[in-house]
Amino acid sequence: MKILLSLLLIITLSFQGYSQKKIKKKTTSKATATPDLIVTPEMVAETEKIIPDTLYIQKGKQYIFLVDVNEYSQRSTEYASNDDNTEKEELKLNFPKENLEFININKYTYVLFENKQRLDITAEGKSFQALAYWSGKTDEKVKVREGTRMATEFVAEQLKSKKESSYVVNARKYKKEVASLQSKNEITSKSKEVMKHWLNSELLSFIDIETDNLPVSQLGTTKLKTMNSYFLEKKGVRIPLKSINFNKEGLPTSISSYDEGKVSNIRTFIYNDGLLTKIIDGENLIRNITYIDNKMIISENISEVNPTYIFWLENGKILEKRYILMIDDKFSYMNSYGEEKIENNCISHYINNVVWTNNCSTANNKFPLIYTYTTYEDKEMSQFIKFKIEKKNDTTFEKYYSKAKRSDQNDDYKLLGTLHLNDFNLVDTYIFTEDNETKTIKVDYTFYE
């Protein structure tokens, strides 16, 4: 059960426990009515001797309470809810002149108001999540609503305002953009070009190659029929990783992925006049594909969410824009908008207009190839990773990682793995060390005559 609110005879608001899996509402009384109760500072002081966390709220200001209390927050002195922080920023953005007083409540607490109301958030072991608003006027009641999301709409209702959360506004904007993209299908010569670049990233024989190794793992013009990768263990034992089937045009028709040697997923590709039009993942998930000149649009419908992905080529690199939109707008706070941009010869990945990663590389045709990956949290760098690929000869490439934790630190490279190519310039083996154990991934091919 989520929060249960009960209005006592003394106009007492009481929060009860909730479960995040189901939402049920019922009225519960947990105190005896005392209509003549007058809260005084002396009473608060006396109460504080019994219950350490007690807030006495005086009149004269407009208060917003963001309540998120659970056992974890009760134990931690640094607990901060992401929901609370997000909603507080939304309120500051939408009500800059209202002089709202924000109070985050993350511990079991009695909140006593000068108008004789109280919020009872004290049931040990229970979880509470709610919004509360008080105008600061003794003749007006405290208003409470379950959950901490869409705080702007909750406050706007109290202030008789038409303000909306940015994610609510963006939901309408993004759905309009997606509808416009999906309503068109304008195929040109550039459509097939972006499709082939996108498919190339899907055709990596195993995940360990990763996109940064593409310059040494291109399929070229060889007429492949099948490509099968597997772990090659002692005594020749093979543990399958991925199997790919191709048509005579060199396009994949199916990809089977394995987990611990067993098929975990089969992805089927369907074409029309040489253009990919549909992807079927497993038995249920269907991705429909349309084109607008140099843009490839992949659309999904997964129960309660509609993801849409747009791919295009820019300066020889394939970039992506994605919309993850909830079907029901009341969950619009869960929407996500991502976009990749080329900035200073690097690819920056933004989520909801905030940078999350920055990936840089040297020219693909020059060795050593250098790749750096930087991730951010609250716009500050949180992780820095650097790789290097050296060409030993025409068929052997070595991959290294640097122990540097920042871009301004000196590199201390350690060998990560070695790629060997076969006579067709295709990846034959990848030998690497993991958990102090040397492992080998082998790739086998068959060809059309």
CSV table of C-alpha atoms in Angstrom, one decimal:
chain,number,residue,atom,x,y,z
A,1,MET,CA,0.0,0.0,0.0
A,2,LYS,CA,1.2,3.5,-0.7
A,3,ILE,CA,0.6,6.3,1.8
A,4,LEU,CA,-2.7,6.2,3.6
A,5,LEU,CA,-4.0,9.5,4.9
A,6,SER,CA,-6.7,9.9,7.6
A,7,LEU,CA,-8.3,13.2,8.7
A,8,LEU,CA,-8.8,13.0,12.4
A,9,LEU,CA,-11.5,15.0,14.3
A,10,ILE,CA,-8.9,17.5,15.4
A,11,ILE,CA,-8.0,18.0,11.7
A,12,THR,CA,-4.9,15.8,12.2
A,13,LEU,CA,-3.3,14.4,9.1
A,14,SER,CA,-1.6,11.0,9.6
A,15,PHE,CA,0.7,9.2,7.1
A,16,GLN,CA,0.6,5.4,7.2
A,17,GLY,CA,2.9,2.9,5.5
A,18,TYR,CA,2.9,1.9,1.9
A,19,SER,CA,4.2,-0.8,-0.4
A,20,GLN,CA,5.6,0.2,-3.8
A,21,LYS,CA,4.0,-2.8,-5.6
A,22,LYS,CA,0.3,-2.0,-5.1
A,23,ILE,CA,-1.8,1.1,-4.4
A,24,LYS,CA,-4.7,0.8,-2.0
A,25,LYS,CA,-6.6,3.5,-0.1
A,26,LYS,CA,-8.5,3.2,3.2
A,27,THR,CA,-9.3,5.5,6.1
A,28,THR,CA,-7.6,4.7,9.4
A,29,SER,CA,-7.8,6.5,12.8
A,30,LYS,CA,-4.9,6.2,15.2
A,31,ALA,CA,-5.6,8.9,17.8
A,32,THR,CA,-8.4,10.1,20.0
A,33,ALA,CA,-10.0,13.4,19.0
A,34,THR,CA,-9.0,16.3,21.2
A,35,PRO,CA,-10.8,19.3,19.6
A,36,ASP,CA,-9.5,21.8,22.1
A,37,LEU,CA,-5.8,21.0,21.6
A,38,ILE,CA,-3.6,24.1,21.4
A,39,VAL,CA,0.0,23.5,20.4
A,40,THR,CA,2.5,25.6,22.3
A,41,PRO,CA,6.3,25.8,22.2
A,42,GLU,CA,6.3,24.2,25.7
A,43,MET,CA,4.3,21.3,24.4
A,44,VAL,CA,6.7,20.9,21.5
A,45,ALA,CA,9.7,20.9,23.9
A,46,GLU,CA,8.0,18.3,26.0
A,47,THR,CA,7.2,16.2,22.9
A,48,GLU,CA,10.8,16.4,21.8
A,49,LYS,CA,11.9,14.7,24.9
A,50,ILE,CA,9.9,11.7,23.8
A,51,ILE,CA,10.2,11.9,20.0
A,52,PRO,CA,13.5,13.4,18.8
A,53,ASP,CA,12.3,14.5,15.3
A,54,THR,CA,9.6,17.1,15.8
A,55,LEU,CA,9.0,20.1,13.7
A,56,TYR,CA,7.0,23.1,14.8
A,57,ILE,CA,5.8,25.1,11.8
A,58,GLN,CA,4.8,28.7,12.4
A,59,LYS,CA,2.4,30.8,10.3
A,60,GLY,CA,3.4,33.5,7.9
A,61,LYS,CA,5.2,31.5,5.1
A,62,GLN,CA,4.1,29.1,2.3
A,63,TYR,CA,5.5,25.7,3.0
A,64,ILE,CA,6.1,22.7,0.7
A,65,PHE,CA,7.0,19.4,2.3
A,66,LEU,CA,8.6,16.6,0.3
A,67,VAL,CA,8.3,13.5,2.3
A,68,ASP,CA,10.3,10.4,1.5
A,69,VAL,CA,10.9,8.3,4.6
A,70,ASN,CA,12.0,4.6,4.7
A,71,GLU,CA,14.3,2.5,6.8
A,72,TYR,CA,17.3,3.3,4.7
A,73,SER,CA,16.8,7.1,4.9
A,74,GLN,CA,16.2,6.7,8.7
A,75,ARG,CA,19.7,5.1,9.1
A,76,SER,CA,21.6,7.4,6.8
A,77,THR,CA,22.5,11.0,7.6
A,78,GLU,CA,23.2,11.7,3.9
A,79,TYR,CA,20.1,10.2,2.4
A,80,ALA,CA,18.7,12.3,-0.4
A,81,SER,CA,15.8,11.2,-2.7
A,82,ASN,CA,16.4,11.9,-6.4
A,83,ASP,CA,12.6,12.4,-6.7
A,84,ASP,CA,12.7,15.1,-4.0
A,85,ASN,CA,15.7,16.9,-5.7
A,86,THR,CA,14.1,16.8,-9.1
A,87,GLU,CA,10.7,18.0,-7.9
A,88,LYS,CA,12.3,20.8,-5.8
A,89,GLU,CA,14.1,22.1,-8.9
A,90,GLU,CA,10.9,21.9,-10.8
A,91,LEU,CA,9.1,24.0,-8.1
A,92,LYS,CA,11.9,26.6,-8.1
A,93,LEU,CA,11.7,26.8,-11.8
A,94,ASN,CA,8.0,27.2,-12.0
A,95,PHE,CA,7.4,29.3,-8.9
A,96,PRO,CA,10.4,31.7,-8.7
A,97,LYS,CA,8.4,34.6,-7.1
A,98,GLU,CA,6.2,32.7,-4.6
A,99,ASN,CA,8.8,32.6,-1.9
A,100,LEU,CA,8.1,29.0,-1.0
A,101,GLU,CA,9.8,27.4,2.0
A,102,PHE,CA,11.0,23.9,1.1
A,103,ILE,CA,11.3,21.2,3.7
A,104,ASN,CA,12.6,17.7,2.9
A,105,ILE,CA,11.5,15.1,5.5
A,106,ASN,CA,13.6,11.9,5.3
A,107,LYS,CA,13.2,10.7,9.0
A,108,TYR,CA,10.3,9.7,11.1
A,109,THR,CA,8.8,13.0,12.3
A,110,TYR,CA,5.9,14.8,13.9
A,111,VAL,CA,5.1,18.0,12.1
A,112,LEU,CA,3.1,20.4,14.3
A,113,PHE,CA,1.5,23.4,12.7
A,114,GLU,CA,0.4,26.6,14.4
A,115,ASN,CA,-3.2,26.0,13.0
A,116,LYS,CA,-3.4,22.9,15.3
A,117,GLN,CA,-2.9,20.3,12.5
A,118,ARG,CA,-0.1,17.8,12.4
A,119,LEU,CA,1.5,15.3,10.1
A,120,ASP,CA,2.2,12.1,11.8
A,121,ILE,CA,5.2,10.3,10.1
A,122,THR,CA,6.3,8.1,12.9
A,123,ALA,CA,5.4,4.5,12.3
A,124,GLU,CA,8.7,2.7,12.7
A,125,GLY,CA,9.6,0.4,9.8
A,126,LYS,CA,7.0,1.9,7.5
A,127,SER,CA,7.7,3.9,4.4
A,128,PHE,CA,6.1,7.3,3.6
A,129,GLN,CA,6.1,9.3,0.4
A,130,ALA,CA,4.0,12.3,-0.1
A,131,LEU,CA,3.7,16.1,-0.8
A,132,ALA,CA,2.2,18.6,1.6
A,133,TYR,CA,1.4,22.3,1.3
A,134,TRP,CA,0.4,24.9,3.8
A,135,SER,CA,-0.3,28.5,2.9
A,136,GLY,CA,0.9,29.6,6.4
A,137,LYS,CA,-2.6,31.0,7.2
A,138,THR,CA,-4.1,29.7,10.4
A,139,ASP,CA,-7.6,29.5,8.8
A,140,GLU,CA,-6.4,27.3,5.9
A,141,LYS,CA,-5.8,23.6,6.1
A,142,VAL,CA,-2.7,21.7,5.3
A,143,LYS,CA,-3.1,19.9,1.9
A,144,VAL,CA,-1.6,16.5,1.4
A,145,ARG,CA,-1.2,14.2,-1.6
A,146,GLU,CA,0.3,10.8,-2.0
A,147,GLY,CA,3.6,10.5,-3.9
A,148,THR,CA,6.3,13.1,-4.5
A,149,ARG,CA,6.0,13.4,-8.3
A,150,MET,CA,4.2,16.2,-10.2
A,151,ALA,CA,4.8,18.5,-7.3
A,152,THR,CA,4.3,21.5,-9.6
A,153,GLU,CA,0.8,20.4,-10.5
A,154,PHE,CA,0.0,19.8,-6.8
A,155,VAL,CA,1.2,23.3,-5.8
A,156,ALA,CA,-0.4,24.9,-8.9
A,157,GLU,CA,-3.8,23.5,-7.8
A,158,GLN,CA,-3.4,25.2,-4.4
A,159,LEU,CA,-2.3,28.5,-5.9
A,160,LYS,CA,-4.9,28.3,-8.7
A,161,SER,CA,-2.1,28.5,-11.2
A,162,LYS,CA,-1.7,26.8,-14.6
A,163,LYS,CA,1.9,25.9,-14.2
A,164,GLU,CA,3.0,22.4,-15.3
A,165,SER,CA,6.1,20.3,-14.7
A,166,SER,CA,8.7,20.5,-17.5
A,167,TYR,CA,8.4,16.7,-18.1
A,168,VAL,CA,4.6,17.1,-18.6
A,169,VAL,CA,5.2,19.9,-21.1
A,170,ASN,CA,7.9,17.9,-22.8
A,171,ALA,CA,5.7,14.8,-23.0
A,172,ARG,CA,3.3,16.7,-25.4
A,173,LYS,CA,6.3,18.1,-27.4
A,174,TYR,CA,8.0,14.7,-27.8
A,175,LYS,CA,4.9,12.8,-28.7
A,176,LYS,CA,4.2,15.4,-31.4
A,177,GLU,CA,7.8,15.0,-32.7
A,178,VAL,CA,7.5,11.2,-32.8
A,179,ALA,CA,4.1,11.3,-34.5
A,180,SER,CA,5.5,13.5,-37.2
A,181,LEU,CA,8.5,11.2,-37.8
A,182,GLN,CA,6.3,8.0,-37.9
A,183,SER,CA,3.8,9.5,-40.3
A,184,LYS,CA,6.4,9.8,-43.1
A,185,ASN,CA,8.4,7.2,-45.1
A,186,GLU,CA,10.6,9.0,-47.6
A,187,ILE,CA,13.2,6.5,-49.0
A,188,THR,CA,16.3,7.8,-50.8
A,189,SER,CA,19.8,6.4,-51.6
A,190,LYS,CA,20.9,7.7,-48.2
A,191,SER,CA,18.4,5.5,-46.4
A,192,LYS,CA,20.2,2.3,-47.4
A,193,GLU,CA,23.6,3.9,-46.4
A,194,VAL,CA,22.5,4.6,-42.8
A,195,MET,CA,20.9,1.2,-42.6
A,196,LYS,CA,24.1,-0.5,-43.5
A,197,HIS,CA,26.1,1.5,-40.9
A,198,TRP,CA,23.6,0.7,-38.2
A,199,LEU,CA,23.6,-3.0,-39.1
A,200,ASN,CA,27.4,-3.1,-39.0
A,201,SER,CA,27.3,-2.3,-35.3
A,202,GLU,CA,24.7,-5.0,-34.8
A,203,LEU,CA,26.9,-7.6,-36.5
A,204,LEU,CA,29.9,-7.6,-34.1
A,205,SER,CA,30.7,-11.2,-33.6
A,206,PHE,CA,30.8,-10.8,-29.8
A,207,ILE,CA,30.3,-8.0,-27.3
A,208,ASP,CA,34.0,-7.8,-26.3
A,209,ILE,CA,34.9,-6.4,-29.7
A,210,GLU,CA,32.8,-3.3,-28.9
A,211,THR,CA,32.4,-0.4,-31.2
A,212,ASP,CA,35.9,1.0,-30.6
A,213,ASN,CA,37.3,-2.1,-32.4
A,214,LEU,CA,35.3,-1.6,-35.5
A,215,PRO,CA,38.2,-0.5,-37.7
A,216,VAL,CA,39.7,-4.0,-37.3
A,217,SER,CA,36.5,-5.9,-37.5
A,218,GLN,CA,34.7,-4.8,-40.6
A,219,LEU,CA,33.0,-7.4,-42.7
A,220,GLY,CA,34.0,-5.9,-46.0
A,221,THR,CA,32.6,-7.3,-49.2
A,222,THR,CA,33.1,-11.0,-48.4
A,223,LYS,CA,29.9,-12.9,-49.2
A,224,LEU,CA,29.2,-14.3,-45.7
A,225,LYS,CA,26.6,-17.0,-45.2
A,226,THR,CA,27.1,-17.6,-41.4
A,227,MET,CA,29.2,-16.2,-38.6
A,228,ASN,CA,29.4,-18.2,-35.3
A,229,SER,CA,31.4,-17.1,-32.3
A,230,TYR,CA,32.1,-19.1,-29.2
A,231,PHE,CA,34.4,-19.4,-26.2
A,232,LEU,CA,37.1,-21.9,-27.0
A,233,GLU,CA,37.9,-23.8,-23.8
A,234,LYS,CA,40.3,-26.6,-22.9
A,235,LYS,CA,40.1,-29.8,-24.9
A,236,GLY,CA,38.3,-28.0,-27.7
A,237,VAL,CA,35.1,-27.4,-25.8
A,238,ARG,CA,33.0,-24.7,-27.5
A,239,ILE,CA,30.5,-22.4,-25.6
A,240,PRO,CA,28.4,-20.5,-28.1
A,241,LEU,CA,28.2,-16.7,-27.9
A,242,LYS,CA,26.5,-15.5,-31.1
A,243,SER,CA,25.3,-16.9,-34.4
A,244,ILE,CA,24.5,-14.8,-37.4
A,245,ASN,CA,22.9,-15.8,-40.7
A,246,PHE,CA,23.2,-13.6,-43.9
A,247,ASN,CA,21.3,-13.5,-47.2
A,248,LYS,CA,23.1,-13.3,-50.5
A,249,GLU,CA,23.1,-9.5,-50.4
A,250,GLY,CA,25.2,-9.6,-47.3
A,251,LEU,CA,22.4,-8.5,-45.0
A,252,PRO,CA,21.7,-10.4,-41.7
A,253,THR,CA,18.5,-12.4,-41.6
A,254,SER,CA,18.8,-13.6,-38.0
A,255,ILE,CA,21.0,-13.3,-34.9
A,256,SER,CA,21.0,-15.8,-32.1
A,257,SER,CA,22.5,-14.8,-28.8
A,258,TYR,CA,23.5,-17.3,-26.2
A,259,ASP,CA,23.8,-17.2,-22.4
A,260,GLU,CA,26.0,-19.8,-20.8
A,261,GLY,CA,25.8,-21.8,-24.0
A,262,LYS,CA,22.0,-21.7,-24.3
A,263,VAL,CA,19.9,-19.6,-26.7
A,264,SER,CA,18.7,-16.5,-24.9
A,265,ASN,CA,17.3,-14.5,-27.8
A,266,ILE,CA,16.7,-14.8,-31.5
A,267,ARG,CA,16.4,-11.6,-33.5
A,268,THR,CA,14.9,-11.8,-37.0
A,269,PHE,CA,15.4,-9.1,-39.7
A,270,ILE,CA,12.8,-8.6,-42.5
A,271,TYR,CA,13.6,-6.6,-45.7
A,272,ASN,CA,11.7,-5.0,-48.5
A,273,ASP,CA,13.6,-4.2,-51.7
A,274,GLY,CA,16.9,-4.4,-49.8
A,275,LEU,CA,15.7,-2.1,-47.0
A,276,LEU,CA,15.2,-3.3,-43.4
A,277,THR,CA,11.6,-2.8,-42.5
A,278,LYS,CA,11.0,-4.9,-39.4
A,279,ILE,CA,12.9,-6.6,-36.5
A,280,ILE,CA,11.4,-9.3,-34.5
A,281,ASP,CA,13.0,-9.9,-31.1
A,282,GLY,CA,12.0,-13.2,-29.5
A,283,GLU,CA,8.3,-14.1,-29.9
A,284,ASN,CA,6.6,-10.8,-29.0
A,285,LEU,CA,8.7,-7.7,-29.5
A,286,ILE,CA,8.3,-6.2,-33.0
A,287,ARG,CA,10.3,-3.1,-34.1
A,288,ASN,CA,8.9,-1.3,-37.2
A,289,ILE,CA,11.4,0.7,-39.3
A,290,THR,CA,10.8,3.7,-41.5
A,291,TYR,CA,13.0,6.2,-43.3
A,292,ILE,CA,13.1,9.9,-43.9
A,293,ASP,CA,16.0,10.5,-46.4
A,294,ASN,CA,19.2,9.9,-44.3
A,295,LYS,CA,17.3,9.1,-41.1
A,296,MET,CA,16.4,5.6,-40.0
A,297,ILE,CA,13.5,5.4,-37.4
A,298,ILE,CA,12.9,2.4,-35.3
A,299,SER,CA,9.7,2.2,-33.3
A,300,GLU,CA,8.6,-0.1,-30.5
A,301,ASN,CA,5.5,-0.7,-28.5
A,302,ILE,CA,6.3,-2.4,-25.1
A,303,SER,CA,3.2,-2.6,-23.0
A,304,GLU,CA,3.2,0.8,-21.1
A,305,VAL,CA,6.0,2.5,-23.0
A,306,ASN,CA,6.7,3.5,-26.6
A,307,PRO,CA,10.5,3.8,-27.4
A,308,THR,CA,11.5,5.5,-30.7
A,309,TYR,CA,15.1,5.6,-32.0
A,310,ILE,CA,16.4,7.8,-34.8
A,311,PHE,CA,19.7,7.1,-36.5
A,312,TRP,CA,21.6,9.2,-39.0
A,313,LEU,CA,25.1,9.6,-40.4
A,314,GLU,CA,27.2,12.7,-39.7
A,315,ASN,CA,30.8,13.1,-40.6
A,316,GLY,CA,31.0,9.4,-41.2
A,317,LYS,CA,29.7,8.6,-37.7
A,318,ILE,CA,26.3,7.1,-36.9
A,319,LEU,CA,24.4,9.2,-34.3
A,320,GLU,CA,21.3,8.4,-32.3
A,321,LYS,CA,18.4,10.3,-30.9
A,322,ARG,CA,15.9,8.4,-28.7
A,323,TYR,CA,12.5,9.0,-27.1
A,324,ILE,CA,11.4,6.7,-24.3
A,325,LEU,CA,7.8,7.8,-23.7
A,326,MET,CA,5.2,6.4,-21.3
A,327,ILE,CA,1.8,5.8,-23.0
A,328,ASP,CA,-0.1,7.2,-19.9
A,329,ASP,CA,0.8,10.8,-19.4
A,330,LYS,CA,0.4,10.6,-15.7
A,331,PHE,CA,3.7,8.7,-15.7
A,332,SER,CA,5.4,11.4,-17.9
A,333,TYR,CA,8.0,11.9,-15.2
A,334,MET,CA,9.4,8.6,-16.3
A,335,ASN,CA,9.9,9.8,-19.9
A,336,SER,CA,13.4,10.1,-21.3
A,337,TYR,CA,14.9,12.0,-24.2
A,338,GLY,CA,18.4,11.2,-25.4
A,339,GLU,CA,20.5,12.7,-28.1
A,340,GLU,CA,24.1,12.4,-29.4
A,341,LYS,CA,26.0,15.3,-30.8
A,342,ILE,CA,29.4,15.8,-32.3
A,343,GLU,CA,31.3,18.2,-30.2
A,344,ASN,CA,35.0,18.9,-30.6
A,345,ASN,CA,35.4,15.8,-32.7
A,346,CYS,CA,33.8,13.7,-29.9
A,347,ILE,CA,30.4,12.2,-29.5
A,348,SER,CA,28.5,13.6,-26.5
A,349,HIS,CA,25.5,11.7,-25.2
A,350,TYR,CA,22.8,13.8,-23.5
A,351,ILE,CA,19.8,12.5,-21.5
A,352,ASN,CA,17.1,15.0,-20.8
A,353,ASN,CA,19.5,17.8,-22.1
A,354,VAL,CA,22.1,16.9,-19.5
A,355,VAL,CA,25.5,15.5,-20.7
A,356,TRP,CA,26.1,11.9,-19.5
A,357,THR,CA,29.0,10.6,-21.6
A,358,ASN,CA,31.6,11.9,-23.9
A,359,ASN,CA,33.4,9.5,-26.3
A,360,CYS,CA,36.5,10.6,-28.3
A,361,SER,CA,38.7,8.7,-30.7
A,362,THR,CA,41.6,9.4,-33.1
A,363,ALA,CA,41.3,8.8,-36.9
A,364,ASN,CA,40.2,5.3,-37.7
A,365,ASN,CA,42.9,4.7,-40.3
A,366,LYS,CA,45.9,5.6,-38.1
A,367,PHE,CA,47.5,3.5,-35.4
A,368,PRO,CA,47.6,3.5,-32.5
A,369,LEU,CA,43.9,4.1,-32.2
A,370,ILE,CA,43.1,6.0,-29.0
A,371,TYR,CA,39.6,6.0,-27.4
A,372,THR,CA,38.5,7.8,-24.3
A,373,TYR,CA,35.2,7.5,-22.5
A,374,THR,CA,34.1,10.1,-19.9
A,375,THR,CA,31.0,9.8,-17.8
A,376,TYR,CA,29.4,12.6,-15.8
A,377,GLU,CA,27.1,12.9,-12.8
A,378,ASP,CA,25.5,16.3,-12.0
A,379,LYS,CA,27.7,17.7,-14.8
A,380,GLU,CA,30.8,16.7,-13.0
A,381,MET,CA,33.2,14.0,-14.3
A,382,SER,CA,32.5,10.7,-12.5
A,383,GLN,CA,34.6,8.2,-14.5
A,384,PHE,CA,37.4,8.3,-17.2
A,385,ILE,CA,38.4,5.3,-19.2
A,386,LYS,CA,41.0,5.2,-22.0
A,387,PHE,CA,41.9,2.4,-24.5
A,388,LYS,CA,44.5,2.0,-27.1
A,389,ILE,CA,44.7,-0.4,-30.1
A,390,GLU,CA,48.1,-1.0,-31.7
A,391,LYS,CA,48.7,-2.7,-35.0
A,392,LYS,CA,51.5,-5.3,-34.7
A,393,ASN,CA,51.1,-6.5,-38.3
A,394,ASP,CA,48.4,-6.9,-40.9
A,395,THR,CA,46.6,-9.6,-39.0
A,396,THR,CA,47.4,-8.9,-35.3
A,397,PHE,CA,46.1,-6.0,-33.2
A,398,GLU,CA,46.6,-5.5,-29.4
A,399,LYS,CA,44.2,-3.7,-27.2
A,400,TYR,CA,45.4,-1.8,-24.1
A,401,TYR,CA,43.7,0.1,-21.3
A,402,SER,CA,45.2,3.0,-19.4
A,403,LYS,CA,45.2,3.1,-15.6
A,404,ALA,CA,44.8,6.9,-15.7
A,405,LYS,CA,41.7,8.1,-13.9
A,406,ARG,CA,41.7,11.5,-15.4
A,407,SER,CA,42.7,13.0,-18.8
A,408,ASP,CA,45.5,15.0,-17.3
A,409,GLN,CA,47.2,11.9,-15.7
A,410,ASN,CA,50.1,10.0,-17.3
A,411,ASP,CA,49.1,6.8,-19.1
A,412,ASP,CA,50.1,3.4,-17.7
A,413,TYR,CA,48.9,1.0,-20.3
A,414,LYS,CA,48.2,-2.6,-19.6
A,415,LEU,CA,47.5,-5.3,-22.2
A,416,LEU,CA,43.8,-6.1,-22.3
A,417,GLY,CA,43.6,-8.5,-25.3
A,418,THR,CA,44.9,-9.5,-28.7
A,419,LEU,CA,42.8,-9.7,-31.9
A,420,HIS,CA,43.9,-12.0,-34.7
A,421,LEU,CA,42.5,-11.7,-38.3
A,422,ASN,CA,42.1,-14.6,-40.8
A,423,ASP,CA,43.0,-14.6,-44.5
A,424,PHE,CA,39.8,-12.8,-45.3
A,425,ASN,CA,40.7,-10.0,-43.0
A,426,LEU,CA,37.9,-11.1,-40.6
A,427,VAL,CA,38.3,-11.5,-36.8
A,428,ASP,CA,39.5,-15.1,-36.2
A,429,THR,CA,40.3,-15.1,-32.4
A,430,TYR,CA,40.3,-12.7,-29.5
A,431,ILE,CA,42.5,-13.7,-26.6
A,432,PHE,CA,42.2,-11.8,-23.4
A,433,THR,CA,42.7,-12.0,-19.6
A,434,GLU,CA,39.8,-11.9,-17.2
A,435,ASP,CA,40.1,-12.5,-13.4
A,436,ASN,CA,43.7,-13.6,-13.9
A,437,GLU,CA,42.5,-16.3,-16.4
A,438,THR,CA,43.4,-16.3,-20.1
A,439,LYS,CA,40.3,-16.8,-22.3
A,440,THR,CA,39.8,-17.3,-26.1
A,441,ILE,CA,36.9,-16.3,-28.3
A,442,LYS,CA,36.9,-18.0,-31.7
A,443,VAL,CA,34.9,-17.0,-34.8
A,444,ASP,CA,34.0,-19.4,-37.6
A,445,TYR,CA,32.6,-18.4,-41.0
A,446,THR,CA,30.9,-20.0,-44.0
A,447,PHE,CA,30.5,-18.2,-47.4
A,448,TYR,CA,28.3,-18.2,-50.4
A,449,GLU,CA,30.0,-19.5,-53.6
